[in-house]
Coordinates of C-alpha atoms in Angstrom, one line a residue:
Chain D
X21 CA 0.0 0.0 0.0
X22 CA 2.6 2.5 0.9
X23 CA 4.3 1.9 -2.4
X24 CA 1.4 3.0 -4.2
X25 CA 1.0 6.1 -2.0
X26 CA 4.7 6.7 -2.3
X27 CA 4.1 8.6 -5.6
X28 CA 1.4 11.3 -6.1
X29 CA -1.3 11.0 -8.8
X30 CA 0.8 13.5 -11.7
X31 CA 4.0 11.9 -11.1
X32 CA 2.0 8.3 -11.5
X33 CA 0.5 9.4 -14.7
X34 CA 4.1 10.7 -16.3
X35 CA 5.3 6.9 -15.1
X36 CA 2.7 5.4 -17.3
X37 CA 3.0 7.5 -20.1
X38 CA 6.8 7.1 -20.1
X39 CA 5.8 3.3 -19.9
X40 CA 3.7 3.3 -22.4
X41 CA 5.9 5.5 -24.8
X42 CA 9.0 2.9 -24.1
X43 CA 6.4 0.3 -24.5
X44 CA 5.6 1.6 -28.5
X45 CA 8.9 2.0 -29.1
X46 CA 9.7 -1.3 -28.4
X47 CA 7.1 -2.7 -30.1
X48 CA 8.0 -0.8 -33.5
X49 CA 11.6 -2.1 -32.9
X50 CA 10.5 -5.3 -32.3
X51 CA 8.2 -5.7 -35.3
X52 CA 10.2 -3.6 -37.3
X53 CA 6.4 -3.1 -39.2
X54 CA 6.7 -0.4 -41.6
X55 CA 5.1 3.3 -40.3
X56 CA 2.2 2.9 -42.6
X57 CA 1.1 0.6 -40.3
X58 CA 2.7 1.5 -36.5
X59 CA 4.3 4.5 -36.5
X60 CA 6.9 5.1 -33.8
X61 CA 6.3 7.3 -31.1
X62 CA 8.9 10.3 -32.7
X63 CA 6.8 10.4 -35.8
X64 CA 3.3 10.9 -34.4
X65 CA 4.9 13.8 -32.6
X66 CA 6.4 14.9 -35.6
X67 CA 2.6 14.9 -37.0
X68 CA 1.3 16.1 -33.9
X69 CA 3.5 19.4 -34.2
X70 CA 3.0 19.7 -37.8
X71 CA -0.7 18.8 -38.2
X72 CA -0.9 21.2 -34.7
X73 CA -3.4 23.7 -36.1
X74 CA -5.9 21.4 -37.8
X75 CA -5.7 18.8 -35.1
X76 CA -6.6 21.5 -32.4
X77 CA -9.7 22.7 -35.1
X78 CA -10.7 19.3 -35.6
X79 CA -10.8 18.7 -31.5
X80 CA -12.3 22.1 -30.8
X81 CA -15.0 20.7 -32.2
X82 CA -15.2 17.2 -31.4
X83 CA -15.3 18.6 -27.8
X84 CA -17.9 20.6 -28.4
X85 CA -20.1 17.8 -29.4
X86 CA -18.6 15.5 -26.6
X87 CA -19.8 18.3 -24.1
X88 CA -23.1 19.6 -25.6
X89 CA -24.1 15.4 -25.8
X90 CA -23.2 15.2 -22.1
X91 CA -24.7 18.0 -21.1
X92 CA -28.0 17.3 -23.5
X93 CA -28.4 13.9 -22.6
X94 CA -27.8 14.0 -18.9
X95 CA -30.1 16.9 -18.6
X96 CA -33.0 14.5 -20.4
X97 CA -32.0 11.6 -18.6
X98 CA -32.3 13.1 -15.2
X99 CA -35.8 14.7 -16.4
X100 CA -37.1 11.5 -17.3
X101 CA -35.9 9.9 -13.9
X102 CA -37.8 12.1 -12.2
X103 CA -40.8 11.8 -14.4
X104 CA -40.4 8.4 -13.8
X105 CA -40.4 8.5 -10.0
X106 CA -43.0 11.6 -9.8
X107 CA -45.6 10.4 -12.0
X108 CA -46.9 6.7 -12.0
X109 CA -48.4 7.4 -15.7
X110 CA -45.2 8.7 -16.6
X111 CA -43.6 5.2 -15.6
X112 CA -45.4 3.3 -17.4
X113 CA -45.2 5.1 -20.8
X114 CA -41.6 6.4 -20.3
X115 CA -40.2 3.1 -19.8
X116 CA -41.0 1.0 -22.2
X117 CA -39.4 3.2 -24.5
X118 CA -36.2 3.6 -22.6
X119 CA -36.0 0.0 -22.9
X120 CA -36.6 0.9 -26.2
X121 CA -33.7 3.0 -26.8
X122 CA -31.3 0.9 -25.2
X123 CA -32.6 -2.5 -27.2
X124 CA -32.2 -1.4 -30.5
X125 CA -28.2 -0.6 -31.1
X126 CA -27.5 2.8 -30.8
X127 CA -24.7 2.6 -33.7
X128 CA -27.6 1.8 -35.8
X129 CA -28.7 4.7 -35.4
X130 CA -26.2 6.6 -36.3
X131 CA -26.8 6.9 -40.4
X132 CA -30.1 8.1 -39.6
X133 CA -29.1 11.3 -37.3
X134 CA -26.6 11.8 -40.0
X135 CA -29.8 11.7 -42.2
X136 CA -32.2 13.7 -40.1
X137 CA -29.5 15.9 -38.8
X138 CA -27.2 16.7 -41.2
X139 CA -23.3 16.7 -41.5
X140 CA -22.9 18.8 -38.8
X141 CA -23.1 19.8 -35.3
X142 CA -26.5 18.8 -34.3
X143 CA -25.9 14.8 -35.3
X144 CA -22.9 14.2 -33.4
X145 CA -24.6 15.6 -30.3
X146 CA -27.7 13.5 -30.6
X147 CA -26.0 10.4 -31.2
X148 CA -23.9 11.3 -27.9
X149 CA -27.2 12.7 -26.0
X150 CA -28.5 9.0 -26.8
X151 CA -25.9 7.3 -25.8
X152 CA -25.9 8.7 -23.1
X153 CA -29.7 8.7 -22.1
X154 CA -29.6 5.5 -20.9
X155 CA -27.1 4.8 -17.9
X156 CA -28.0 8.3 -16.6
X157 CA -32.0 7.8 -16.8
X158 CA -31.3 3.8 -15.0
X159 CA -28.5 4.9 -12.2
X160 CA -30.6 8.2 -11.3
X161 CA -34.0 6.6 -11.0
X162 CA -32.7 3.6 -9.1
X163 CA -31.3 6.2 -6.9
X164 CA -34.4 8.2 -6.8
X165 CA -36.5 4.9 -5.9
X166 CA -33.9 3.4 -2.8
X167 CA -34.0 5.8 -0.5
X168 CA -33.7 5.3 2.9
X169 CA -37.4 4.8 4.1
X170 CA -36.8 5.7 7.3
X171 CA -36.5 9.4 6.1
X172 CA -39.3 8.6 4.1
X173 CA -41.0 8.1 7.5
X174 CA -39.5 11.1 8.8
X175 CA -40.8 13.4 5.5
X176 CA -44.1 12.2 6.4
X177 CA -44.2 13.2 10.2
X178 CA -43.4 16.5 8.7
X179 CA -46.1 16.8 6.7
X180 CA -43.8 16.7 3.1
X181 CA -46.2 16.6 -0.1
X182 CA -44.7 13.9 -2.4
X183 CA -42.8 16.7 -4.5
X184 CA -41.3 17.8 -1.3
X185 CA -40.1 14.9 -0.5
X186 CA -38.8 14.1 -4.1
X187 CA -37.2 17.6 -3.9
X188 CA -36.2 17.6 -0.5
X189 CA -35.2 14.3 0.1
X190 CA -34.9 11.5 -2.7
X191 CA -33.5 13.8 -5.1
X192 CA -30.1 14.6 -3.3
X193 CA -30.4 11.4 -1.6
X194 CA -29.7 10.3 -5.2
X195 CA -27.2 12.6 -6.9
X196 CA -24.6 9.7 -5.7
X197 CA -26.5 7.4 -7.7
X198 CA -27.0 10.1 -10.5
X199 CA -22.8 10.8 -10.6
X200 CA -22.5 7.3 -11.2
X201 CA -24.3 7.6 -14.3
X202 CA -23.0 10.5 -15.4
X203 CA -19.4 8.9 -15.1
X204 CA -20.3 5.9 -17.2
X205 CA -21.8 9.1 -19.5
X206 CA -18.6 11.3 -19.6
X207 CA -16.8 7.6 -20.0
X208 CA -19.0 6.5 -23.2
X209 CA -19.7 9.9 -24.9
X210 CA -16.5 10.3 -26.8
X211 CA -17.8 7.0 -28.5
X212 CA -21.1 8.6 -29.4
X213 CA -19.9 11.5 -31.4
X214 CA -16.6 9.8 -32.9
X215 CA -19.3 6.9 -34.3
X216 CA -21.1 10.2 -35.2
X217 CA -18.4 11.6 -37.2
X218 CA -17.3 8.4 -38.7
X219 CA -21.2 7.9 -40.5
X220 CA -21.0 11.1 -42.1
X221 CA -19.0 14.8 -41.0
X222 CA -17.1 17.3 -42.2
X223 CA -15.3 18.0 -39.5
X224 CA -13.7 16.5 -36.1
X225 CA -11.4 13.9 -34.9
X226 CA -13.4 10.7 -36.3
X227 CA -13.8 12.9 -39.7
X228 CA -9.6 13.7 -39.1
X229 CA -9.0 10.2 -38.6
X230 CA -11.1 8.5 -41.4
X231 CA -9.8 11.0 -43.9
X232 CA -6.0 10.3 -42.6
X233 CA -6.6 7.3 -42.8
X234 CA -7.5 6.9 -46.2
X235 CA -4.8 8.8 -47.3
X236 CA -2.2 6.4 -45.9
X237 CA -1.2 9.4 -43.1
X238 CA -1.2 6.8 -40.4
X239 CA 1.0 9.3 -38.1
X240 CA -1.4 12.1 -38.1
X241 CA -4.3 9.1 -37.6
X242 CA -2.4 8.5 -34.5
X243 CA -1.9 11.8 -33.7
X244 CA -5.7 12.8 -33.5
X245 CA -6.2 9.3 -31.2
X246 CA -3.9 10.7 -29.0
X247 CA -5.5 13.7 -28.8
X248 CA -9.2 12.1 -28.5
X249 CA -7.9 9.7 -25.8
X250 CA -6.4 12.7 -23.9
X251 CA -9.8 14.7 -24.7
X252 CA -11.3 11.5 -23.0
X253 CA -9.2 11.1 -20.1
X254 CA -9.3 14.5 -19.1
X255 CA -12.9 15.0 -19.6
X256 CA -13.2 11.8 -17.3
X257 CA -11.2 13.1 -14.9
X258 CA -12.7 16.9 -14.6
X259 CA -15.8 15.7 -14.3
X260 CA -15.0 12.9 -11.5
X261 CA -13.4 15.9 -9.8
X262 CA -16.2 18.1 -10.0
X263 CA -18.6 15.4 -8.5
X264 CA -16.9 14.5 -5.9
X265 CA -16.4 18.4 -4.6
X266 CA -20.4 18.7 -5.2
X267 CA -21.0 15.7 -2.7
X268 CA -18.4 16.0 0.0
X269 CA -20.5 14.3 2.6
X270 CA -20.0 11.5 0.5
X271 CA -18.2 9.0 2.5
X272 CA -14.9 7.2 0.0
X273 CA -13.9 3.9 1.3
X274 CA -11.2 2.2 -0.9
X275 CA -11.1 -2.0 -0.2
X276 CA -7.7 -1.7 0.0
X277 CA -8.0 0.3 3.3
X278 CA -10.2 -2.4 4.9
Chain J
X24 CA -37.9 29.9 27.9
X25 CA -37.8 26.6 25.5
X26 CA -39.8 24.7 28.7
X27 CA -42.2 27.4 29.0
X28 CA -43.4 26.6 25.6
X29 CA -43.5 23.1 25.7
X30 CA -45.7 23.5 29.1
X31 CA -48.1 25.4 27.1
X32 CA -47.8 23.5 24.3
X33 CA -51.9 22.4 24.1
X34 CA -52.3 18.5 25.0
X35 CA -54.3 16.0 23.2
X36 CA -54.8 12.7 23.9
X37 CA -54.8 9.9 20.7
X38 CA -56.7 6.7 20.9
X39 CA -55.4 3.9 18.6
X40 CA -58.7 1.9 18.1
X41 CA -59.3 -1.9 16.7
X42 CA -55.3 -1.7 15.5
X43 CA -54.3 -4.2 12.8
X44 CA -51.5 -5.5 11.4
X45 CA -50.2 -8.0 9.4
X46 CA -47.3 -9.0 7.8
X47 CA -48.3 -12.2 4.7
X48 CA -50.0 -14.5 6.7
X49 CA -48.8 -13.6 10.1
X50 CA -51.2 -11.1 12.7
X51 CA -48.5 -8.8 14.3
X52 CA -51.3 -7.6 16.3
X53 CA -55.6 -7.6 16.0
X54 CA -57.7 -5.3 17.3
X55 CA -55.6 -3.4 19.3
X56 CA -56.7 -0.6 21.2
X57 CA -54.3 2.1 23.1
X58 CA -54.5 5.2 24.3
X59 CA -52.1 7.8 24.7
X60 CA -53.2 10.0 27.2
X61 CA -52.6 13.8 27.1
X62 CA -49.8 15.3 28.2
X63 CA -47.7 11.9 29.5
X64 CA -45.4 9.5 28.7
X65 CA -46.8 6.0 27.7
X66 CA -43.8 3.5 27.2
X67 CA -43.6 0.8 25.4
X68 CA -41.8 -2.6 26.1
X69 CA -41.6 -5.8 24.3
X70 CA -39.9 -9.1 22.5
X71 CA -37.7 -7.3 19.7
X72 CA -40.9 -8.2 16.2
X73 CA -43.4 -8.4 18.6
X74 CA -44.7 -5.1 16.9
X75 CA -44.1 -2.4 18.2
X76 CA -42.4 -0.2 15.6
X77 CA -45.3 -1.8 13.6
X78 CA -47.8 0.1 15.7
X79 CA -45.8 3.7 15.9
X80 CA -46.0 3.1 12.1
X81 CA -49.5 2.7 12.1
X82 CA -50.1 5.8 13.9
X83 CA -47.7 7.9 11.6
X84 CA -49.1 6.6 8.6
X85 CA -52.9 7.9 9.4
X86 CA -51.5 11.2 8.9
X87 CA -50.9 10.3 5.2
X88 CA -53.8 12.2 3.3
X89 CA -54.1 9.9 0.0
X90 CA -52.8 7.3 -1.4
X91 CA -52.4 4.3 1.0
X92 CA -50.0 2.2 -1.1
X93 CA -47.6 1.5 1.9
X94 CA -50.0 1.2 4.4
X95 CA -48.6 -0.9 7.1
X96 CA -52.2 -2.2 9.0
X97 CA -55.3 -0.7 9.7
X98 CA -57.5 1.1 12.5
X99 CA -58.3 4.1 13.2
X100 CA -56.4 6.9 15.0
X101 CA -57.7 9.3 16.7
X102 CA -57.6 12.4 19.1
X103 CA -59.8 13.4 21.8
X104 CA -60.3 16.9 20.0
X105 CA -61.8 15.3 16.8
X106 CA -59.4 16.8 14.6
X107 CA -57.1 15.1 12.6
X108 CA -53.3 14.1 13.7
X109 CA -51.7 15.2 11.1
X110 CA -49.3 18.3 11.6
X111 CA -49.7 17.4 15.0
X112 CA -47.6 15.2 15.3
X113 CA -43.5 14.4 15.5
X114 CA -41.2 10.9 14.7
X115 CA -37.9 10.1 16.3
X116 CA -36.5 7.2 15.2
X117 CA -33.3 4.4 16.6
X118 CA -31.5 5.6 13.6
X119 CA -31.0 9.5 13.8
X120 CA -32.2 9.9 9.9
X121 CA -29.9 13.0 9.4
X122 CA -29.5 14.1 6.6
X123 CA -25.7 13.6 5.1
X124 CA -26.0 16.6 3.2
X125 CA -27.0 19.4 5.5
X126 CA -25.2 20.6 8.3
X127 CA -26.7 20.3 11.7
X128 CA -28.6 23.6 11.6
X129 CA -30.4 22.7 7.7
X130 CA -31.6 18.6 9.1
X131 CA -33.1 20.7 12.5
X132 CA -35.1 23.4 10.0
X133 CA -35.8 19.9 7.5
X134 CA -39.5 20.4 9.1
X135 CA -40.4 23.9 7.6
X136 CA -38.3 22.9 4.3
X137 CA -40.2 20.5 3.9
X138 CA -43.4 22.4 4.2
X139 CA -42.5 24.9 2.1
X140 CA -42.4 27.2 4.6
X141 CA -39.9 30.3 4.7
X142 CA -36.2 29.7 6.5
X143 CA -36.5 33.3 8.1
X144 CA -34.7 34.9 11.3
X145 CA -37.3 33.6 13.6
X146 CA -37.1 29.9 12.9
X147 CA -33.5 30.5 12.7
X148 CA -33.1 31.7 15.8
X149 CA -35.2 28.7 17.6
X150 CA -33.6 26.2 15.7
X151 CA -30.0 27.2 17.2
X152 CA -31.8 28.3 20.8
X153 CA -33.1 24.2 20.5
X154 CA -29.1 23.4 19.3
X155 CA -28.2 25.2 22.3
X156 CA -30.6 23.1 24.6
X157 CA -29.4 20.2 23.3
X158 CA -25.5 21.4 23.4
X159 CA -24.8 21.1 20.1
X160 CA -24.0 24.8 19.1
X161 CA -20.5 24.1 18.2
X162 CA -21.3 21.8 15.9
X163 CA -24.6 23.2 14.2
X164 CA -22.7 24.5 10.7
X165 CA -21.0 21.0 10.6
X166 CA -22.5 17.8 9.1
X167 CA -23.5 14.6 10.4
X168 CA -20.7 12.7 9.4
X169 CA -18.1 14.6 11.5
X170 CA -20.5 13.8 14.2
X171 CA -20.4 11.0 17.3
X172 CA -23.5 8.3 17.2
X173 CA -24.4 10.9 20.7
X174 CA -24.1 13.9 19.1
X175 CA -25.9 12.7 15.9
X176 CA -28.4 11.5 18.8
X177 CA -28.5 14.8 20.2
X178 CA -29.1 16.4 17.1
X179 CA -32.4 14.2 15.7
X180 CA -33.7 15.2 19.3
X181 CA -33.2 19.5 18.4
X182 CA -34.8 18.3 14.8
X183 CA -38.0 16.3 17.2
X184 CA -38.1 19.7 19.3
X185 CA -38.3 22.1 16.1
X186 CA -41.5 20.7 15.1
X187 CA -43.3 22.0 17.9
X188 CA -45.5 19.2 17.7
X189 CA -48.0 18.2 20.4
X190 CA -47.5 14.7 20.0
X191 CA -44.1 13.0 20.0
X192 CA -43.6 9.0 18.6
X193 CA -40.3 7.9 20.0
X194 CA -39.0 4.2 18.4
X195 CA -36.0 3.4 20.4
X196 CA -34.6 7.2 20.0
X197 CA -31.7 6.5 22.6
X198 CA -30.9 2.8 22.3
X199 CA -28.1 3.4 20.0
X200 CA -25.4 5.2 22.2
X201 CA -23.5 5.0 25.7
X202 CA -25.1 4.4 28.7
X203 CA -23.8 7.8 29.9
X204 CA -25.2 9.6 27.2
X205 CA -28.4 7.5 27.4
X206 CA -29.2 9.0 30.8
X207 CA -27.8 12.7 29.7
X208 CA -30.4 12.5 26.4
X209 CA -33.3 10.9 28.6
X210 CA -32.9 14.2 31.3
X211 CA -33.1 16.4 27.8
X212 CA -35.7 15.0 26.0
X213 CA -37.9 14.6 29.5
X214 CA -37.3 18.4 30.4
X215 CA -38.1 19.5 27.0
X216 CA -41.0 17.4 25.7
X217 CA -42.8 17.7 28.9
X218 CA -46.6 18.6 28.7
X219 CA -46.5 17.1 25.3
X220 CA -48.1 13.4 24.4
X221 CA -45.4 10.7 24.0
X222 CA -45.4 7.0 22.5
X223 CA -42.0 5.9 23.3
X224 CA -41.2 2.5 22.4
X225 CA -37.9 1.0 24.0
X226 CA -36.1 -2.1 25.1
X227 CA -34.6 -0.8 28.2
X228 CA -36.7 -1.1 31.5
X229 CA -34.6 1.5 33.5
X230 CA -35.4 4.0 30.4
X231 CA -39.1 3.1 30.3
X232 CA -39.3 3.9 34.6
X233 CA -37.5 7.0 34.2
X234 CA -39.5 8.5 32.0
X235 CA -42.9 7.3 31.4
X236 CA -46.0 7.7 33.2
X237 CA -47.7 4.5 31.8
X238 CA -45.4 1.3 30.8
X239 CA -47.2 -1.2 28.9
X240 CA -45.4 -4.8 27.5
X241 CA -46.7 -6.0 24.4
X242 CA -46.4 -9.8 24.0
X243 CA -48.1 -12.8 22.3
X244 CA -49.0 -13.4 18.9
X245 CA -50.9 -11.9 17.8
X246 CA -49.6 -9.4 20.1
X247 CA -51.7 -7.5 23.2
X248 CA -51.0 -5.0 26.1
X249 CA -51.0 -6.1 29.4
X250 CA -51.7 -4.0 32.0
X251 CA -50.0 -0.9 32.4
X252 CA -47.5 -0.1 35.1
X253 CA -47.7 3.3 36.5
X254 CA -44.6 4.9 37.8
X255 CA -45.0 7.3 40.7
X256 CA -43.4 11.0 40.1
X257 CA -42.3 13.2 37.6
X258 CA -40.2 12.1 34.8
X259 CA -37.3 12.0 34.5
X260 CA -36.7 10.2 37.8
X261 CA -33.4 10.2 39.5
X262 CA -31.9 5.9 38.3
X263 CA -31.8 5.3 41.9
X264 CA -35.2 6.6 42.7
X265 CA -36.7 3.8 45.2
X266 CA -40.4 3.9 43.0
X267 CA -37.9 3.0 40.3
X268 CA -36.0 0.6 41.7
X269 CA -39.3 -1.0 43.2
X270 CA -40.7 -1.1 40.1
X271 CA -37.6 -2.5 38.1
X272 CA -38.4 -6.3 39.6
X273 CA -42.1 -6.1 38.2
X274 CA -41.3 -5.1 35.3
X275 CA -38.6 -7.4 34.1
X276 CA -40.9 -10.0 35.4
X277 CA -43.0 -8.8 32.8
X278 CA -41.0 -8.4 30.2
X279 CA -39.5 -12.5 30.8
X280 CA -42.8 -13.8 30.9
X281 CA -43.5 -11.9 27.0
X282 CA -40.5 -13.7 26.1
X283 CA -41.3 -16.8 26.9

């Protein structure tokens, strides 16, 4: 245990990249494959340098639909868990059709938003704001419906409408249950709009990579994975911060303290 | 200034008539009638699923308006005033139910939150003068978790006090922390609930002679009230108080024969 505490959470992550980096490198030696098909570590930088100002454009905007997705479909999905818990009616209609949207594969329906949507912004977001619906909608609800009855009691000595109570009492009692949805979001979005991108764009990492791709520039393909990976990790990482610092009462127990 | 009110707090009396409850096929109790009478204790003792939670819950859940889905029995409730319990009435449970996320202050105002009703200066003020009486106001800005099982204790008794409410159901509200503190929260909650009706259900005889006026032992199955106890003097009673000690034997007599 102490060895893992020994290092702090940046110097761990420059240990892993280093690792990784050596990792590649030895791998290209090893394989001695051409760069067409694994380019060493030096030449994606090389791209990433050179291709600098359209790989930044490209993930400007692949962000953008990464965080407008997020922000869209967590925003739904929490509606519709409430709706869900709230209204009885609403239960019964809403959730046959989340099951809906989670049975039928969301990748199919990519071509269509493409269709309906366009080439631009507006189908990369829905087809992260989809995605997304799901896990968010299922972790908040569950949340909304488990808690603590004893409380429950409690609301009711008090003389709490049902709204109240939702308001006052299941709905923070859930935003745990809610962050773990919206982690699993943040984790899967990127997915949403590079599948997006890769159906039919003009612009972004997928459409970067695709089009790299296809033009044999395997180092600037890498490149722009790098940067969506980074995008990704980073994202991940914000957002975990930011949810924990909204629930600090929040008790964090790691097994390994046990 | 905090006992003046509860002595003029007005008293009504609740009556728990033809009380049912069962859990699939078994009758927790049938036709169970008790009555709380104004302005006293009435204790509660009993085999741990003998019912007794099951009846504070019954109680509680007459105050619902609609909907009966979670219903835990049936019977009628009712007060000597003819007019209904609800809003008159306040829940303490074994468990402190604290909020996590508000500090000590926000789970004693949770009452008027919940109502809707304005957080001004006034119920401000009471809250941490009730914070105070329970000697928490070092702690009322922090939240539960930095808090003791006492303290947390201490706290859900300020929240019971801030409702004002004429009647008080207590399940078990001290069971969970030191005997030291037990006997410290018992002197509080006597001082400040007095005048008001109390239900307080418990599994410690010592707890139940200290404080009530009537001790009743529910036992059987399908469960019934024996005869109550009465306990001579005015709560809370010294634990070395001779009516107490005299009536310690009797009751654990009681209490062994429900058991068996």
């Amino acid at each position: 245990m102490m060895t893992s505490r020994a290092l702090h959470g940046p110097a761990r992550a420059v240990v892993i990249g280093l690792g990784l980096l050596v990792a590649w490198q030895a791998l290209v030696m090893a394989t001695a494959l051409p760069p067409y098909i694994l380019p060493d570590p030096l030449r994606v930088m090389t791209a990433l340098v050179v291709h600098a100002a359209s790989i930044g454009r490209h993930a400007a905007i692949t962000l953008t639909e990464i965080v407008l997705g997020l922000g869209i479909g967590i925003a739904l999905g929490a509606a519709s868990a409430l709706l869900i818990v709230a209204f009885r009616p609403a239960r019964r209609w809403l959730l046959p059709l989340l099951v809906v949207s989670q049975a039928v594969p969301v990748f199919a329906l990519a071509p269509l938003l493409v269709l309906w949507l366009g080439y631009g912004l507006a189908s990369k977001v829905a087809m992260a704001a989809v995605i997304i619906y799901f896990p968010v909608t299922a972790a908040f609800s569950d949340g909304l419906r488990r808690a603590d009855p004893g409380w429950l009691d409690l609301a009711l000595s008090m003389d709490a409408s049902r709204l109240a109570s939702l308001r006052h009492i299941r709905a923070p009692a859930a935003l745990p249950a809610l962050a773990s949805g919206v982690r699993v979001a943040t984790a899967v979005a990127p997915i949403g709009a590079v599948v997006g991108e890769w159906v039919g764009a003009s612009a972004g990492l997928g459409y970067l990579m695709l089009h790299a791709n296809a033009r044999m520039q395997i180092d600037l393909m890498f490149a722009a994975l790098l940067i969506l990976g980074a995008i990704a990790v980073a994202l991940y990482f914000a957002v975990d911060r930011l949810l924990k610092r909204l629930m600090p009462w929040q008790p964090e127990s790691s097994p390994a303290e046990d | 200034m905090l006992v003046d009110r509860a002595a003029t707090a007005v008293s009504v009396s609740v009556a728990i008539v033809g009380g049912t409850c069962t859990f699939g096929k078994a009758t927790l109790f049938r036709d169970l009638d008790l009555t709380l009478a104004a302005g006293s204790w009435t204790c509660l003792l009993g085999p741990s699923g003998i019912g007794k939670t099951s009846l504070i819950r019954l109680i509680l859940e007459s105050t619902r308006i609609r909907g009966q889905t979670r219903a835990i029995g049936t019977g009628v409730v009712a007060c000597d005033d003819g007019h209904p319990l609800r809003g008159r009435v306040a829940y303490m449970a074994q468990r402190d139910l604290l909020l996590p996320w508000l500090t000590v202050r926000d789970n004693v105002l949770l009452g008027r939150r919940l109502r809707g009703e304005a957080i001004d200066a006034p119920a401000r003020g009471r809250a941490d003068a009730l914070i105070e009486a329970v000697g928490m106001q070092d702690a009322a800005g922090l939240r539960p978790d930095a808090l003791s099982g006492g303290m947390r204790q201490r706290a859900a008794l300020a929240r019971t006090l801030f409702e004002d409410r004429p009647v008080v159901l207590m399940d078990e509200p001290f069971s969970a922390v030191d005997a030291i503190t037990r006997v410290r929260l018992q002197d509080l909650a006597a001082t400040l609930l007095r005048g008001r009706t109390v239900l307080l259900v418990t599994h410690d005889p010592l707890e139940a002679l200290r404080l009530g006026h009537r001790i009743f032992v529910m036992a059987g199955r399908p469960a019934r009230l024996g005869e109550p106890l009465h306990a001579p003097g005015n709560p809370p009673r010294p634990v070395d108080d001779p009516g107490v000690l005299a009536l310690q034997g009797e009751l654990l007599r009681r209490l062994a024969a429900a058991h068996s």
